[in-house]
Coordinates of C-alpha atoms in Angstrom, one line a residue:
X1 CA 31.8 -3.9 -29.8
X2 CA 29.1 -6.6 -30.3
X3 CA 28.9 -6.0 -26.4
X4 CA 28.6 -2.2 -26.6
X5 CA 25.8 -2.3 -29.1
X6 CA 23.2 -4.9 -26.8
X7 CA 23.8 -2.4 -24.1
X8 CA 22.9 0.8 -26.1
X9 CA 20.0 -0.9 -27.7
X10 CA 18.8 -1.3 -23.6
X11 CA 18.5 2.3 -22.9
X12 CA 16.0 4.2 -22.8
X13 CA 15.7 7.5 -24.8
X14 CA 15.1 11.0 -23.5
X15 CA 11.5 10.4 -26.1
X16 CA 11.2 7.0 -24.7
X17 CA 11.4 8.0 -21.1
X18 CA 9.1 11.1 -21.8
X19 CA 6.5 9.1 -23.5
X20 CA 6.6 6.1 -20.7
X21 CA 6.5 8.6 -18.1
X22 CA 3.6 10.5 -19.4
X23 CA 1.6 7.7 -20.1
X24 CA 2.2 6.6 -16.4
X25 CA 1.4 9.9 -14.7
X26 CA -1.7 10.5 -16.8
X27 CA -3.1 6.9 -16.0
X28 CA -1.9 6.2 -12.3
X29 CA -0.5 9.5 -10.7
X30 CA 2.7 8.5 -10.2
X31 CA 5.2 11.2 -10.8
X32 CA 8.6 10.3 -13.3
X33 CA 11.0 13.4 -12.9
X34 CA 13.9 12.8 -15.8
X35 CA 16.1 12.1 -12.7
X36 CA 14.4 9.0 -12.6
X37 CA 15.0 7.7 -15.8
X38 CA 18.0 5.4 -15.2
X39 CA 15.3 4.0 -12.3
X40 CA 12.9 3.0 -14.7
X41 CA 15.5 1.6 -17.2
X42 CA 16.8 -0.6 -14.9
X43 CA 13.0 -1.7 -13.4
X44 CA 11.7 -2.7 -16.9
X45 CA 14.7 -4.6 -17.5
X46 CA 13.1 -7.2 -16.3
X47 CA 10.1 -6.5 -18.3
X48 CA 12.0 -6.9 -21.3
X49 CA 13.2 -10.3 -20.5
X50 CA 9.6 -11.5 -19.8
X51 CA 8.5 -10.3 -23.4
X52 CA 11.3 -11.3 -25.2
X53 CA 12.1 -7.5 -26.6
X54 CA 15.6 -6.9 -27.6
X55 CA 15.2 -3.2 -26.7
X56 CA 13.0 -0.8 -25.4
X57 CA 11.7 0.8 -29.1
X58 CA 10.2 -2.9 -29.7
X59 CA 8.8 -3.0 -25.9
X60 CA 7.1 0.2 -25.8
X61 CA 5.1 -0.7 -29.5
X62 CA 4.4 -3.4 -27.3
X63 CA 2.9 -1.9 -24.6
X64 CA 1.1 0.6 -26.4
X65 CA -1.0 -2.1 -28.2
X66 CA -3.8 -3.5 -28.1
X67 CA -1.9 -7.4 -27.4
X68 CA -0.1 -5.4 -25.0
X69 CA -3.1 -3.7 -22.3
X70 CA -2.0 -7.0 -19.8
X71 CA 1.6 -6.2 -19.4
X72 CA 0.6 -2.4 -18.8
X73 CA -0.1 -4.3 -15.2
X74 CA 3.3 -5.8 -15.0
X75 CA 4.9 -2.3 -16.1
X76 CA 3.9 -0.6 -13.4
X77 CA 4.2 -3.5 -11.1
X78 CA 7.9 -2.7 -11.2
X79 CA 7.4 1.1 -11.4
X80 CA 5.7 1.2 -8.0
X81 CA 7.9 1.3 -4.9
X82 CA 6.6 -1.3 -2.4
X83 CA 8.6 -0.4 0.9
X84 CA 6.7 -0.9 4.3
X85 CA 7.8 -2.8 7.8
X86 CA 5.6 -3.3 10.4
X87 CA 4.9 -1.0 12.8
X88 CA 6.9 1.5 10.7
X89 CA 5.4 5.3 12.0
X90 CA 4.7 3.4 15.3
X91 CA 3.1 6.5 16.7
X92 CA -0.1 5.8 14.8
X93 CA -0.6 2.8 16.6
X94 CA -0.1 4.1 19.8
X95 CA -2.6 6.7 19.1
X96 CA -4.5 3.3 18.0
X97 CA -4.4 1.8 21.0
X98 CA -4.7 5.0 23.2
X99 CA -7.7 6.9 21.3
X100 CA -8.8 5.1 18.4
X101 CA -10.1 1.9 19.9
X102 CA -11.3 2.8 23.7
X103 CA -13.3 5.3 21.5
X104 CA -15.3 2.5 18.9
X105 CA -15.7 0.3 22.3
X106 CA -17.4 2.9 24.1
X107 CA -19.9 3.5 21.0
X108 CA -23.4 2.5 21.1
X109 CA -24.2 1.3 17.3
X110 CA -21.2 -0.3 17.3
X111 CA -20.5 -3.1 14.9
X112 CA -17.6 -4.2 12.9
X113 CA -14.9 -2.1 12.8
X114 CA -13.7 -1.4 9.3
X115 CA -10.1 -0.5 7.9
X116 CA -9.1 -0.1 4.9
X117 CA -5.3 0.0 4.3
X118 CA -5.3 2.2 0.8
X119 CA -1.3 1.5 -0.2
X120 CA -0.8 -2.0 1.5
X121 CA 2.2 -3.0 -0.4
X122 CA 3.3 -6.4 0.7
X123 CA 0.8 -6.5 4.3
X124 CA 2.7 -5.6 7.0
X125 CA 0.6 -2.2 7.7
X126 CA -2.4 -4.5 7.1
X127 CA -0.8 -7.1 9.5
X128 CA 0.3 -4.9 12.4
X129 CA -3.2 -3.0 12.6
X130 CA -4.2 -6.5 13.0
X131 CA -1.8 -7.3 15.8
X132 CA -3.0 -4.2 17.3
X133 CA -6.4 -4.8 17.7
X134 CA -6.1 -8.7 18.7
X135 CA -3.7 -7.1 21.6
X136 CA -6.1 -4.5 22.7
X137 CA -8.7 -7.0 22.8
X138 CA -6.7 -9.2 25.3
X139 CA -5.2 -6.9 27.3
X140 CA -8.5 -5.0 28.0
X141 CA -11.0 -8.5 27.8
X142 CA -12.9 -6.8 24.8
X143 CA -14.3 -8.5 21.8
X144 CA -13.6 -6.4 18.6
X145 CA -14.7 -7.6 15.6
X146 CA -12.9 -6.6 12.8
X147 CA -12.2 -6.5 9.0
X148 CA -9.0 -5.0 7.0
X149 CA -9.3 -4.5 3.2
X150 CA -5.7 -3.8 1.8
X151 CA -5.7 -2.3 -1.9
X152 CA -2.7 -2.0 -3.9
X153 CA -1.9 -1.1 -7.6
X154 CA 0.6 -3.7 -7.8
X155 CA -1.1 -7.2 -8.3
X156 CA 2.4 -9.1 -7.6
X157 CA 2.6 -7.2 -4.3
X158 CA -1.0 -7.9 -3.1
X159 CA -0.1 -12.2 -3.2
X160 CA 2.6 -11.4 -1.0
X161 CA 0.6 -9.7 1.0
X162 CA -2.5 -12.7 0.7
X163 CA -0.1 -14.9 1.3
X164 CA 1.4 -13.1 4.7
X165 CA 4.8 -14.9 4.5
X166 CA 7.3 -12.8 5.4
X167 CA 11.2 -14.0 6.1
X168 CA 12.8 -13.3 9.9
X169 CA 14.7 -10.5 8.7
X170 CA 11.4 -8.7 7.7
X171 CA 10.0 -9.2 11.9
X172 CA 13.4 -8.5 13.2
X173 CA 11.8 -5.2 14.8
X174 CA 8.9 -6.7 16.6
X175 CA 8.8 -7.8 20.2
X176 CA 9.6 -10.8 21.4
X177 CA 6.1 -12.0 22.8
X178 CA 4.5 -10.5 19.4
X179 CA 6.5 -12.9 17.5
X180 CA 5.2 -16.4 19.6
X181 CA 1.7 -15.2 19.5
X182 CA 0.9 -13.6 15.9
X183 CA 3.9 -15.4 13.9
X184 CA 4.4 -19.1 12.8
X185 CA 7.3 -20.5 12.0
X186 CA 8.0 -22.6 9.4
X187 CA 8.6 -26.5 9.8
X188 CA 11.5 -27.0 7.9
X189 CA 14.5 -25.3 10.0
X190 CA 16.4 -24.3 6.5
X191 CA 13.3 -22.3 5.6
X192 CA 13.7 -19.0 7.3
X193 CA 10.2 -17.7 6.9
X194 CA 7.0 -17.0 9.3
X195 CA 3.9 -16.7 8.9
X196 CA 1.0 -14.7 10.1
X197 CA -1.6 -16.3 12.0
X198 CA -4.5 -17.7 10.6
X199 CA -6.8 -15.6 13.3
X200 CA -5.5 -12.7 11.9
X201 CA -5.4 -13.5 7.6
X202 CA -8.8 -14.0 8.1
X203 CA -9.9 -10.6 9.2
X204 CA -7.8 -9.1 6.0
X205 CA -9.3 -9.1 2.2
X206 CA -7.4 -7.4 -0.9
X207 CA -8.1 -6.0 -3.9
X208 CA -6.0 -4.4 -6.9
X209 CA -6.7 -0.6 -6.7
X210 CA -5.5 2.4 -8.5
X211 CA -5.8 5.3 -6.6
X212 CA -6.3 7.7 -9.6
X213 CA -9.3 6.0 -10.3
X214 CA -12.6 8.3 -10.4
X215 CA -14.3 6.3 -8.0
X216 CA -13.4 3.4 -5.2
X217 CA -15.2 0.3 -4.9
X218 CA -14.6 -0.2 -1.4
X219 CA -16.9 -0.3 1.1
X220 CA -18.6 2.7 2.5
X221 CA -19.1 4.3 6.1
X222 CA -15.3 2.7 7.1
X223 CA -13.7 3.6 10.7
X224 CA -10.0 4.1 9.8
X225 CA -8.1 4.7 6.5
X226 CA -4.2 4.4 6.4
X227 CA -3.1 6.0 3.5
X228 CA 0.5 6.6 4.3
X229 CA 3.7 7.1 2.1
X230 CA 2.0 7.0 -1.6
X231 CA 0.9 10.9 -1.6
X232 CA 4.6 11.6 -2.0
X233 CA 4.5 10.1 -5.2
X234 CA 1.8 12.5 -6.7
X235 CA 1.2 15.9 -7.4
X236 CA -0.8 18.3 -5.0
X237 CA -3.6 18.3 -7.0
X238 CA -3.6 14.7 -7.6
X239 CA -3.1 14.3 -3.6
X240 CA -6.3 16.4 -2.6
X241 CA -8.4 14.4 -5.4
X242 CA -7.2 10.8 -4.1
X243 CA -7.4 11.9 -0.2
X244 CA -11.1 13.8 -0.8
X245 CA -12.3 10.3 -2.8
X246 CA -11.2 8.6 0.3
X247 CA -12.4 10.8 2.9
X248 CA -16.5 9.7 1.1
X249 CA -15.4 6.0 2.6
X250 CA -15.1 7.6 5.7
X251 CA -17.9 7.4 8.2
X252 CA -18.3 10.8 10.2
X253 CA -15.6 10.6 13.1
X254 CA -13.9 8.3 11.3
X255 CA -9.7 8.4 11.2
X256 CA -7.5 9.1 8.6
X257 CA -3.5 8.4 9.1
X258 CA -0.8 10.0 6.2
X259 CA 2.6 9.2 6.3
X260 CA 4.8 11.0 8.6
X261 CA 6.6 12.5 4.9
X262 CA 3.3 14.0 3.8
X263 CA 0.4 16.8 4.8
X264 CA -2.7 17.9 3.5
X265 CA -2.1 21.7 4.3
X266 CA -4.3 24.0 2.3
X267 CA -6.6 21.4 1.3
X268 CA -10.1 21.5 1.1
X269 CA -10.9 18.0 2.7
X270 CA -13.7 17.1 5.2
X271 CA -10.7 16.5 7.3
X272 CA -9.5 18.1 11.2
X273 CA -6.1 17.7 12.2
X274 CA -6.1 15.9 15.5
X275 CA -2.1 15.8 15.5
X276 CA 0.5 15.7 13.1
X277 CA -0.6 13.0 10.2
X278 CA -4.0 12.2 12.4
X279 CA -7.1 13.6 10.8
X280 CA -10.4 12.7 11.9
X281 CA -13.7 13.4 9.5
X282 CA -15.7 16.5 10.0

């Protein structure tokens, strides 16, 4: 019985679950349908175990106070979804490779090319555009300069992604000669990790960023924006406000790559479809 109790005091109620899941659409865009609520009963479980709450009444007073504004963070650090791979959508970096960079190469007031990966989760996007210009730059004896920024609303998510440690599993799907040249291993054989190359975790910076924010402070005038796989997660209106706010740190002619899942159809966004997910600024 005892039993019984501890696990009915750690669910969530149908007011619990409303409240939480307003207060986390109306303050980061993320969408809670009420076929999600054993998803985010099970994520804060955690949560509760870090704050020493018994159940979710005394969590949520918690949150909601004034002591509590920090672990807001940490909430939605386990609310978020962090999926990525690298080269995942590989298509966009073929259309890298094949359009993208012959085109800044060929420009006259050429200077640093700027990226900014807008959902970076744990780096690999940030890490394979890297790969992708360092590879371009051998193969065709050019010298691109460049700089990623990765943003993320997730804070535990972007030190992964700083610290660019990934284990082998996690590189399984990239080629051979990628791995000697981009990865290191690590020293001790038992530790089954690599790590990216210091040439490349140079060229990267990060910053926590919520993407329902009314304004961006990322750098303006940038070349290409990936923002792929995290419209999905909010509504159509909230989608054409985040992708028009990104589209300003565009330069003119500069790209913008969505997830293969997602489309800006019917949007009114300085945006021109170049082909399926590729937009270019207008």
């Amino acid at each position: 019985m005892k039993q019984s109790l501890v696990g009915a005091r750690n669910k969530l109620t149908d007011a619990q679950f409303r409240k939480l899941s307003s207060y986390i659409y109306g303050n980061f865009g993320i969408k809670l349908p009420p076929i999600k609520k054993v998803l985010l009963e099970g994520r804060l479980q955690k949560r509760l175990k870090a704050t020493n709450k018994e159940n979710f009444k005394d969590y949520l007073e918690y949150v909601f106070s004034d002591e509590g504004q920090n672990e807001v963070i940490h909430m939605i650090d386990q609310v978020s979804t962090n999926k990525t791979d690298f080269f995942r959508e590989a298509d966009h970096f073929d259309f890298m490779t094949k359009h993208v960079l012959p085109e800044f190469v060929k420009r006259d007031d050429r200077e640093q090319l700027k990226v900014w990966s807008s959902a970076a989760s744990s780096g690999e996007e940030i890490y394979t555009i890297g790969i992708v210009i360092e590879e371009f730059n051998l193969i065709n004896k050019t010298n691109i300069d460049y700089s990623i920024l990765g943003t993320d609303i997730s804070v535990e998510i972007l030190k992964k992604a700083i610290n660019a440690v990934y284990t082998v599993d996690r590189v399984m799907n990239l080629p051979m000669h990628y791995k000697h040249k981009y990865l290191l291993k690590s020293k001790d054989p038992a530790n089954k990790t690599v790590r990216v190359i210091p040439q490349i975790r140079k060229k990267t910076w990060y910053k926590r960023l919520n993407l329902i924010d009314r304004t961006y402070d990322v750098p303006d005038n940038l070349d290409i924006i990936f923002c792929r796989n995290v419209l999905i997660y909010f509504d159509k209106q909230t989608q054409e406000d985040v992708v028009r706010k990104q589209a300003e740190k565009l330069r003119k002619g500069g790209y913008f790559f969505l997830g293969h899942a997602e489309s800006i159809l019917g949007m009114d966004l300085p945006l021109k479809q170049v082909k399926p997910t590729v937009y270019r600024k207008i």
